[in-house]
Amino acid sequence: MQPTGTHEQVVGLLNRKLNVWIEQEDLAYFIPNTVMVQLLGYDSGYKPDVLMIDRMALAQEPLWERASVITLASSVKVLIEVVSTNWPDDYARKFEDYEAMGISEYWIVDYKGLGGRRYIGVPKQPTITIRNWINGMYQIQLFRRGDVLASAQLPGLQLTVDQVLQAGD
């Protein structure tokens, strides 16, 4: 099923803002158009909405030369999923797999506040969740309207929740 237009507007804004940050910081990172993230040894995986890759780490990726497939957490700086109607996948199933891989930072951008109350709180409202890999597990931060996003992997990134939400309006 194709994502909605507003979903793609949010993805587009995130790609643009993160690419500007990469350029400003002069880093060897990039955001591919299409890439699969999968646990090594599995036949299937996920195509994240936004994936920032460390170009220097790709030499260690066993499948990269044959296919745009990432299997090692060390290659990933930030992985972002923009929530749609299948929100349980982003909050539970993908979360478990990304945590098993040890992805250092995983964002869930719930610009419509679709997620369950146990994930985004009460009252349900648009929320950006940033999960940081610390000591073998994710530490979770919730960001809402009026907040500036704080990313451990992207120091100096100037991006607010309001900017992201406006892209989906």
PDB file of C-alpha atoms in Angstrom, residues 90-92 110 113-129 141-143:
ATOM      1  CA  ASP A  90       6.498   0.991  14.205  1.00  0.00           C
ATOM      2  CA  TYR A  91       5.980   0.906  17.968  1.00  0.00           C
ATOM      3  CA  ALA A  92       6.322  -2.840  18.552  1.00  0.00           C
ATOM      4  CA  ASP A 110       3.664  10.043  14.891  1.00  0.00           C
ATOM      5  CA  GLY A 113      -1.087  10.920  17.107  1.00  0.00           C
ATOM      6  CA  LEU A 114      -2.214   7.484  15.916  1.00  0.00           C
ATOM      7  CA  GLY A 115      -0.167   5.356  18.311  1.00  0.00           C
ATOM      8  CA  GLY A 116      -1.570   3.630  21.352  1.00  0.00           C
ATOM      9  CA  ARG A 117      -1.842   5.558  24.617  1.00  0.00           C
ATOM     10  CA  ARG A 118       0.863   3.438  26.221  1.00  0.00           C
ATOM     11  CA  TYR A 119       3.285   4.709  23.558  1.00  0.00           C
ATOM     12  CA  ILE A 120       2.297   8.379  23.201  1.00  0.00           C
ATOM     13  CA  GLY A 121       0.453   9.088  26.444  1.00  0.00           C
ATOM     14  CA  VAL A 122      -2.915  10.538  27.384  1.00  0.00           C
ATOM     15  CA  PRO A 123      -4.384  12.509  25.806  1.00  0.00           C
ATOM     16  CA  LYS A 124      -3.255  11.089  22.488  1.00  0.00           C
ATOM     17  CA  GLN A 125      -1.467  13.789  20.515  1.00  0.00           C
ATOM     18  CA  PRO A 126       1.165  14.096  17.808  1.00  0.00           C
ATOM     19  CA  THR A 127       4.429  12.831  19.283  1.00  0.00           C
ATOM     20  CA  ILE A 128       7.979  12.220  18.121  1.00  0.00           C
ATOM     21  CA  THR A 129       9.655   9.432  20.055  1.00  0.00           C
ATOM     22  CA  GLN A 141      12.244  10.404  25.051  1.00  0.00           C
ATOM     23  CA  LEU A 142       8.884  11.830  23.940  1.00  0.00           C
ATOM     24  CA  PHE A 143       8.698  15.198  22.179  1.00  0.00           C
TER      25      PHE A 143
END
